[in-house]
Amino acid sequence: MAKTGGPARAVTEPALSTLDFALDRGSPVPLYYQLAQQLEAAIEHGVLAPGNLLGNEVDLSVRLGLSRPTVRQAIQSLVDKGLLVRRRGVGTQVVHSQVRRPLELSSLYDDLETAGQDPTTRVVRNETVPAAAEVAAALGVAEGAEVVLLERLRRTHGRPVALLCNYLPSGLLALDTARLESTGLYRMMRSAGITLHSARQTVGARSATADEAARLDEKEGAALLTMQRTAYDDTGRPVEFGTHIYRASRYSFDFQLLVRP
């Protein structure tokens, strides 16, 4: 077992000195991967917070009893995931944790808040529009009927993570823009007495357009996760149709798979 230690080198570094790394040198799992996994877990659980410094690779290799190339490979794997960044004159710094969301009927806002991700929302559009064919079919209304369109940019720790586009039946509930920017849509539905019961959902992936990349602080062509969902209340009525895109560098879906008896 290699333990961190030594005096703090920066105001943000003591968080690393509290970590206890368990590196199994007899395991077939590469040491760089073991180190990367444990650092990622510390970031995900908030032990290493955005802004924390890890120190330089030489110091880390000495502290952990690892070769410098091993430490460099571990750090680079987390840089590639967008969890760490190398800053000249500063060192390796925690940027953010990746959002891992379970596939269940829940609000992104509630999930992020529960995970300590400090979500914020900017409402881009909140207006009534005629329903296109796809939207009309999902909500069970006539094509061209009035529906409410919501478009919101969701951030965590001040950085964009998702662009959310939702359609709701006209007159379902009052959608105040200020309130939408301070809470989640599903929370507003529950407050209005709407009981969400089930949903049909499709998850996919594609490349970002120039406009999407600009909004999400990504490069054009960057990988995006997509999600399309139709949610139903406890009477079977469709109450929301959503088409969302997420930065793949900052977001993932978690699945639990069961063997069919």
mmCIF file of C-alpha atoms in Angstrom:
data_model
loop_
_atom_site.group_PDB
_atom_site.id
_atom_site.type_symbol
_atom_site.label_atom_id
_atom_site.label_comp_id
_atom_site.label_asym_id
_atom_site.label_seq_id
_atom_site.Cartn_x
_atom_site.Cartn_y
_atom_site.Cartn_z
ATOM 1 C CA MET A 1 0.000 0.000 0.000
ATOM 2 C CA ALA A 2 1.342 3.420 -0.924
ATOM 3 C CA LYS A 3 0.271 6.345 1.193
ATOM 4 C CA THR A 4 0.513 9.972 0.337
ATOM 5 C CA GLY A 5 2.306 12.250 2.712
ATOM 6 C CA GLY A 6 4.670 15.186 3.030
ATOM 7 C CA PRO A 7 3.936 18.886 3.522
ATOM 8 C CA ALA A 8 1.279 20.657 1.501
ATOM 9 C CA ARG A 9 2.681 22.462 -1.566
ATOM 10 C CA ALA A 10 -0.400 24.587 -2.313
ATOM 11 C CA VAL A 11 -3.557 25.617 -0.558
ATOM 12 C CA THR A 12 -5.548 23.066 -2.534
ATOM 13 C CA GLU A 13 -3.168 20.124 -2.198
ATOM 14 C CA PRO A 14 -3.968 18.804 1.329
ATOM 15 C CA ALA A 15 -7.006 16.959 -0.070
ATOM 16 C CA LEU A 16 -4.631 14.636 -1.922
ATOM 17 C CA SER A 17 -2.555 14.010 1.184
ATOM 18 C CA THR A 18 -5.607 12.499 2.894
ATOM 19 C CA LEU A 19 -5.978 9.781 0.247
ATOM 20 C CA ASP A 20 -4.829 6.251 0.959
ATOM 21 C CA PHE A 21 -3.993 4.474 -2.299
ATOM 22 C CA ALA A 22 -4.180 0.665 -2.324
ATOM 23 C CA LEU A 23 -1.936 -0.440 -5.195
ATOM 24 C CA ASP A 24 -1.699 -4.189 -5.735
ATOM 25 C CA ARG A 25 1.647 -4.754 -7.431
ATOM 26 C CA GLY A 26 0.904 -8.450 -7.901
ATOM 27 C CA SER A 27 -2.328 -7.837 -9.755
ATOM 28 C CA PRO A 28 -2.594 -8.287 -13.542
ATOM 29 C CA VAL A 29 -4.353 -4.891 -13.577
ATOM 30 C CA PRO A 30 -1.752 -2.278 -14.616
ATOM 31 C CA LEU A 31 -0.608 0.037 -11.851
ATOM 32 C CA TYR A 32 -1.412 3.128 -13.893
ATOM 33 C CA TYR A 33 -5.004 1.919 -14.257
ATOM 34 C CA GLN A 34 -5.311 1.169 -10.530
ATOM 35 C CA LEU A 35 -4.065 4.679 -9.719
ATOM 36 C CA ALA A 36 -6.338 6.291 -12.316
ATOM 37 C CA GLN A 37 -9.395 4.432 -11.007
ATOM 38 C CA GLN A 38 -8.726 5.474 -7.416
ATOM 39 C CA LEU A 39 -8.126 9.098 -8.393
ATOM 40 C CA GLU A 40 -11.327 9.081 -10.461
ATOM 41 C CA ALA A 41 -13.291 7.650 -7.524
ATOM 42 C CA ALA A 42 -11.914 10.401 -5.261
ATOM 43 C CA ILE A 43 -13.016 13.042 -7.780
ATOM 44 C CA GLU A 44 -16.438 11.456 -8.236
ATOM 45 C CA HIS A 45 -17.087 11.336 -4.472
ATOM 46 C CA GLY A 46 -15.881 14.892 -3.886
ATOM 47 C CA VAL A 47 -12.736 13.981 -1.932
ATOM 48 C CA LEU A 48 -10.838 15.782 -4.682
ATOM 49 C CA ALA A 49 -12.878 18.840 -5.612
ATOM 50 C CA PRO A 50 -12.633 21.153 -8.631
ATOM 51 C CA GLY A 51 -9.549 23.315 -8.180
ATOM 52 C CA ASN A 52 -7.567 20.819 -6.071
ATOM 53 C CA LEU A 53 -3.951 20.392 -7.195
ATOM 54 C CA LEU A 54 -2.308 16.967 -7.460
ATOM 55 C CA GLY A 55 1.271 18.210 -7.513
ATOM 56 C CA ASN A 56 3.757 17.366 -10.248
ATOM 57 C CA GLU A 57 4.460 13.883 -11.607
ATOM 58 C CA VAL A 58 7.890 13.625 -9.971
ATOM 59 C CA ASP A 59 6.472 14.284 -6.504
ATOM 60 C CA LEU A 60 3.610 11.850 -7.064
ATOM 61 C CA SER A 61 5.890 9.090 -8.312
ATOM 62 C CA VAL A 62 8.120 9.470 -5.232
ATOM 63 C CA ARG A 63 5.173 9.558 -2.832
ATOM 64 C CA LEU A 64 3.519 6.492 -4.354
ATOM 65 C CA GLY A 65 6.653 4.522 -5.109
ATOM 66 C CA LEU A 66 5.773 4.377 -8.804
ATOM 67 C CA SER A 67 7.729 5.182 -11.914
ATOM 68 C CA ARG A 68 7.151 8.575 -13.477
ATOM 69 C CA PRO A 69 5.799 7.060 -16.750
ATOM 70 C CA THR A 70 3.217 5.095 -14.707
ATOM 71 C CA VAL A 71 2.001 8.236 -12.936
ATOM 72 C CA ARG A 72 2.036 10.182 -16.198
ATOM 73 C CA GLN A 73 -0.113 7.529 -17.904
ATOM 74 C CA ALA A 74 -2.634 7.523 -15.045
ATOM 75 C CA ILE A 75 -2.926 11.303 -15.091
ATOM 76 C CA GLN A 76 -3.164 11.428 -18.881
ATOM 77 C CA SER A 77 -6.083 8.974 -18.850
ATOM 78 C CA LEU A 78 -8.004 11.347 -16.565
ATOM 79 C CA VAL A 79 -6.954 14.370 -18.622
ATOM 80 C CA ASP A 80 -8.397 12.574 -21.662
ATOM 81 C CA LYS A 81 -11.662 12.070 -19.746
ATOM 82 C CA GLY A 82 -11.786 15.760 -18.904
ATOM 83 C CA LEU A 83 -11.448 15.234 -15.146
ATOM 84 C CA LEU A 84 -7.965 16.758 -14.827
ATOM 85 C CA VAL A 85 -6.132 19.521 -16.650
ATOM 86 C CA ARG A 86 -2.434 20.345 -16.818
ATOM 87 C CA ARG A 87 -1.755 24.047 -16.268
ATOM 88 C CA ARG A 88 1.696 25.483 -16.931
ATOM 89 C CA GLY A 89 3.157 26.980 -13.789
ATOM 90 C CA VAL A 90 0.339 25.542 -11.681
ATOM 91 C CA GLY A 91 0.463 21.769 -12.077
ATOM 92 C CA THR A 92 -2.211 19.128 -12.546
ATOM 93 C CA GLN A 93 -5.596 20.345 -11.340
ATOM 94 C CA VAL A 94 -9.013 18.754 -10.838
ATOM 95 C CA VAL A 95 -11.531 20.244 -13.257
ATOM 96 C CA HIS A 96 -14.756 18.427 -12.451
ATOM 97 C CA SER A 97 -16.217 14.985 -12.015
ATOM 98 C CA GLN A 98 -18.089 13.313 -14.836
ATOM 99 C CA VAL A 99 -21.830 13.194 -14.329
ATOM 100 C CA ARG A 100 -23.003 9.577 -14.099
ATOM 101 C CA ARG A 101 -26.757 9.341 -14.244
ATOM 102 C CA PRO A 102 -28.818 6.215 -13.597
ATOM 103 C CA LEU A 103 -31.385 5.352 -16.232
ATOM 104 C CA GLU A 104 -34.579 5.904 -14.315
ATOM 105 C CA LEU A 105 -37.501 8.307 -14.453
ATOM 106 C CA SER A 106 -35.947 11.215 -12.631
ATOM 107 C CA SER A 107 -35.089 14.847 -13.228
ATOM 108 C CA LEU A 108 -31.579 15.727 -14.360
ATOM 109 C CA TYR A 109 -31.687 18.719 -12.022
ATOM 110 C CA ASP A 110 -32.596 16.530 -9.026
ATOM 111 C CA ASP A 111 -29.922 13.953 -9.918
ATOM 112 C CA LEU A 112 -27.223 16.604 -10.241
ATOM 113 C CA GLU A 113 -28.256 18.327 -7.013
ATOM 114 C CA THR A 114 -28.234 15.003 -5.134
ATOM 115 C CA ALA A 115 -24.758 14.259 -6.496
ATOM 116 C CA GLY A 116 -23.442 17.634 -5.302
ATOM 117 C CA GLN A 117 -22.857 18.867 -8.853
ATOM 118 C CA ASP A 118 -24.161 22.416 -8.191
ATOM 119 C CA PRO A 119 -26.588 22.589 -11.162
ATOM 120 C CA THR A 120 -27.674 25.871 -12.716
ATOM 121 C CA THR A 121 -30.070 26.485 -15.593
ATOM 122 C CA ARG A 122 -30.477 29.137 -18.272
ATOM 123 C CA VAL A 123 -33.805 29.134 -20.069
ATOM 124 C CA VAL A 124 -33.188 29.792 -23.768
ATOM 125 C CA ARG A 125 -36.794 29.432 -24.954
ATOM 126 C CA ASN A 126 -40.141 29.209 -23.161
ATOM 127 C CA GLU A 127 -42.877 29.671 -25.712
ATOM 128 C CA THR A 128 -45.915 28.170 -27.404
ATOM 129 C CA VAL A 129 -45.313 26.594 -30.833
ATOM 130 C CA PRO A 130 -47.319 24.407 -33.255
ATOM 131 C CA ALA A 131 -46.589 20.717 -32.732
ATOM 132 C CA ALA A 132 -44.502 19.052 -35.442
ATOM 133 C CA ALA A 133 -45.490 15.529 -36.453
ATOM 134 C CA GLU A 134 -43.016 13.796 -34.103
ATOM 135 C CA VAL A 135 -44.025 15.947 -31.140
ATOM 136 C CA ALA A 136 -47.739 15.549 -31.864
ATOM 137 C CA ALA A 137 -47.413 11.757 -32.027
ATOM 138 C CA ALA A 138 -45.488 11.638 -28.743
ATOM 139 C CA LEU A 139 -47.927 13.878 -26.853
ATOM 140 C CA GLY A 140 -51.093 12.488 -28.424
ATOM 141 C CA VAL A 141 -52.240 15.799 -29.898
ATOM 142 C CA ALA A 142 -53.091 16.876 -33.419
ATOM 143 C CA GLU A 143 -50.262 17.980 -35.663
ATOM 144 C CA GLY A 144 -50.112 21.774 -35.533
ATOM 145 C CA ALA A 145 -51.817 21.965 -32.143
ATOM 146 C CA GLU A 146 -50.266 24.367 -29.647
ATOM 147 C CA VAL A 147 -47.640 22.893 -27.314
ATOM 148 C CA VAL A 148 -45.152 24.528 -24.965
ATOM 149 C CA LEU A 149 -41.493 24.411 -25.998
ATOM 150 C CA LEU A 150 -38.797 24.679 -23.340
ATOM 151 C CA GLU A 151 -35.140 24.917 -24.249
ATOM 152 C CA ARG A 152 -32.677 25.059 -21.366
ATOM 153 C CA LEU A 153 -28.902 24.995 -20.964
ATOM 154 C CA ARG A 154 -27.878 23.041 -17.869
ATOM 155 C CA ARG A 155 -24.499 23.686 -16.214
ATOM 156 C CA THR A 156 -22.606 22.023 -13.371
ATOM 157 C CA HIS A 157 -19.868 23.886 -11.503
ATOM 158 C CA GLY A 158 -20.419 26.714 -13.982
ATOM 159 C CA ARG A 159 -19.666 24.639 -17.109
ATOM 160 C CA PRO A 160 -22.203 23.442 -19.716
ATOM 161 C CA VAL A 161 -23.185 19.786 -19.513
ATOM 162 C CA ALA A 162 -26.491 19.458 -21.382
ATOM 163 C CA LEU A 163 -28.896 21.190 -23.750
ATOM 164 C CA LEU A 164 -32.477 20.200 -22.926
ATOM 165 C CA CYS A 165 -35.426 20.572 -25.276
ATOM 166 C CA ASN A 166 -38.844 19.669 -23.861
ATOM 167 C CA TYR A 167 -42.378 19.823 -25.267
ATOM 168 C CA LEU A 168 -45.435 19.804 -23.000
ATOM 169 C CA PRO A 169 -49.182 19.893 -23.686
ATOM 170 C CA SER A 170 -50.501 23.433 -23.659
ATOM 171 C CA GLY A 171 -52.145 24.329 -20.345
ATOM 172 C CA LEU A 172 -50.554 21.442 -18.423
ATOM 173 C CA LEU A 173 -48.980 23.731 -15.825
ATOM 174 C CA ALA A 174 -47.669 27.258 -15.415
ATOM 175 C CA LEU A 175 -44.038 27.405 -16.523
ATOM 176 C CA ASP A 176 -42.501 30.527 -15.034
ATOM 177 C CA THR A 177 -39.070 31.177 -16.529
ATOM 178 C CA ALA A 178 -37.545 32.423 -13.274
ATOM 179 C CA ARG A 179 -38.696 29.304 -11.445
ATOM 180 C CA LEU A 180 -37.419 27.051 -14.250
ATOM 181 C CA GLU A 181 -33.990 28.578 -13.734
ATOM 182 C CA SER A 182 -34.020 27.770 -10.027
ATOM 183 C CA THR A 183 -35.435 24.239 -9.995
ATOM 184 C CA GLY A 184 -36.162 21.223 -12.177
ATOM 185 C CA LEU A 185 -39.103 20.656 -14.522
ATOM 186 C CA TYR A 186 -40.173 17.404 -12.854
ATOM 187 C CA ARG A 187 -40.116 19.091 -9.455
ATOM 188 C CA MET A 188 -42.467 21.743 -10.828
ATOM 189 C CA MET A 189 -44.734 19.016 -12.189
ATOM 190 C CA ARG A 190 -44.899 17.290 -8.824
ATOM 191 C CA SER A 191 -45.714 20.608 -7.139
ATOM 192 C CA ALA A 192 -48.597 21.025 -9.602
ATOM 193 C CA GLY A 193 -50.025 17.628 -8.606
ATOM 194 C CA ILE A 194 -48.792 15.727 -11.661
ATOM 195 C CA THR A 195 -47.646 12.215 -10.725
ATOM 196 C CA LEU A 196 -45.040 10.854 -13.119
ATOM 197 C CA HIS A 197 -45.422 7.118 -13.550
ATOM 198 C CA SER A 198 -43.419 5.800 -16.514
ATOM 199 C CA ALA A 199 -41.534 6.762 -19.656
ATOM 200 C CA ARG A 200 -40.254 5.452 -22.968
ATOM 201 C CA GLN A 201 -36.654 6.446 -23.535
ATOM 202 C CA THR A 202 -34.030 6.040 -26.261
ATOM 203 C CA VAL A 203 -30.321 6.746 -25.754
ATOM 204 C CA GLY A 204 -27.937 7.348 -28.643
ATOM 205 C CA ALA A 205 -24.861 9.271 -29.746
ATOM 206 C CA ARG A 206 -23.766 11.608 -32.540
ATOM 207 C CA SER A 207 -21.365 14.431 -33.335
ATOM 208 C CA ALA A 208 -21.949 18.039 -32.309
ATOM 209 C CA THR A 209 -22.983 20.616 -34.875
ATOM 210 C CA ALA A 210 -21.211 23.968 -34.881
ATOM 211 C CA ASP A 211 -24.103 25.605 -32.994
ATOM 212 C CA GLU A 212 -24.326 22.820 -30.406
ATOM 213 C CA ALA A 213 -20.557 22.850 -29.905
ATOM 214 C CA ALA A 214 -20.594 26.601 -29.256
ATOM 215 C CA ARG A 215 -23.386 26.277 -26.687
ATOM 216 C CA LEU A 216 -21.781 23.328 -24.890
ATOM 217 C CA ASP A 217 -18.196 24.649 -24.950
ATOM 218 C CA GLU A 218 -17.039 21.758 -27.150
ATOM 219 C CA LYS A 219 -15.344 21.483 -30.539
ATOM 220 C CA GLU A 220 -17.476 20.982 -33.625
ATOM 221 C CA GLY A 221 -17.773 17.236 -34.219
ATOM 222 C CA ALA A 222 -17.244 16.359 -30.538
ATOM 223 C CA ALA A 223 -19.078 13.310 -29.239
ATOM 224 C CA LEU A 224 -22.529 13.938 -27.800
ATOM 225 C CA LEU A 225 -24.877 11.579 -25.994
ATOM 226 C CA THR A 226 -28.518 11.904 -27.000
ATOM 227 C CA MET A 227 -31.666 11.026 -25.106
ATOM 228 C CA GLN A 228 -35.255 11.088 -26.273
ATOM 229 C CA ARG A 229 -38.005 10.519 -23.713
ATOM 230 C CA THR A 230 -41.785 10.536 -23.511
ATOM 231 C CA ALA A 231 -43.043 10.648 -19.919
ATOM 232 C CA TYR A 232 -46.515 9.602 -18.750
ATOM 233 C CA ASP A 233 -48.477 10.379 -15.612
ATOM 234 C CA ASP A 234 -50.324 7.851 -13.467
ATOM 235 C CA THR A 235 -53.374 8.013 -15.747
ATOM 236 C CA GLY A 236 -51.329 7.057 -18.809
ATOM 237 C CA ARG A 237 -51.466 10.582 -20.253
ATOM 238 C CA PRO A 238 -48.268 11.772 -22.021
ATOM 239 C CA VAL A 239 -47.112 14.894 -20.192
ATOM 240 C CA GLU A 240 -43.660 15.554 -21.638
ATOM 241 C CA PHE A 241 -41.598 14.810 -24.728
ATOM 242 C CA GLY A 242 -37.904 15.595 -24.409
ATOM 243 C CA THR A 243 -34.937 15.550 -26.773
ATOM 244 C CA HIS A 244 -31.714 16.183 -24.879
ATOM 245 C CA ILE A 245 -28.032 16.265 -25.787
ATOM 246 C CA TYR A 246 -25.144 15.827 -23.338
ATOM 247 C CA ARG A 247 -21.389 16.339 -23.529
ATOM 248 C CA ALA A 248 -19.917 12.839 -23.669
ATOM 249 C CA SER A 249 -16.750 14.195 -22.020
ATOM 250 C CA ARG A 250 -18.759 15.135 -18.935
ATOM 251 C CA TYR A 251 -21.727 12.824 -18.882
ATOM 252 C CA SER A 252 -22.581 9.126 -18.984
ATOM 253 C CA PHE A 253 -25.578 6.877 -18.369
ATOM 254 C CA ASP A 254 -25.398 3.992 -15.877
ATOM 255 C CA PHE A 255 -27.276 0.775 -16.664
ATOM 256 C CA GLN A 256 -28.169 -2.092 -14.365
ATOM 257 C CA LEU A 257 -28.697 -5.264 -16.391
ATOM 258 C CA LEU A 258 -30.557 -8.287 -15.054
ATOM 259 C CA VAL A 259 -30.562 -11.834 -16.377
ATOM 260 C CA ARG A 260 -34.014 -12.800 -17.603
ATOM 261 C CA PRO A 261 -35.229 -15.942 -15.746
#
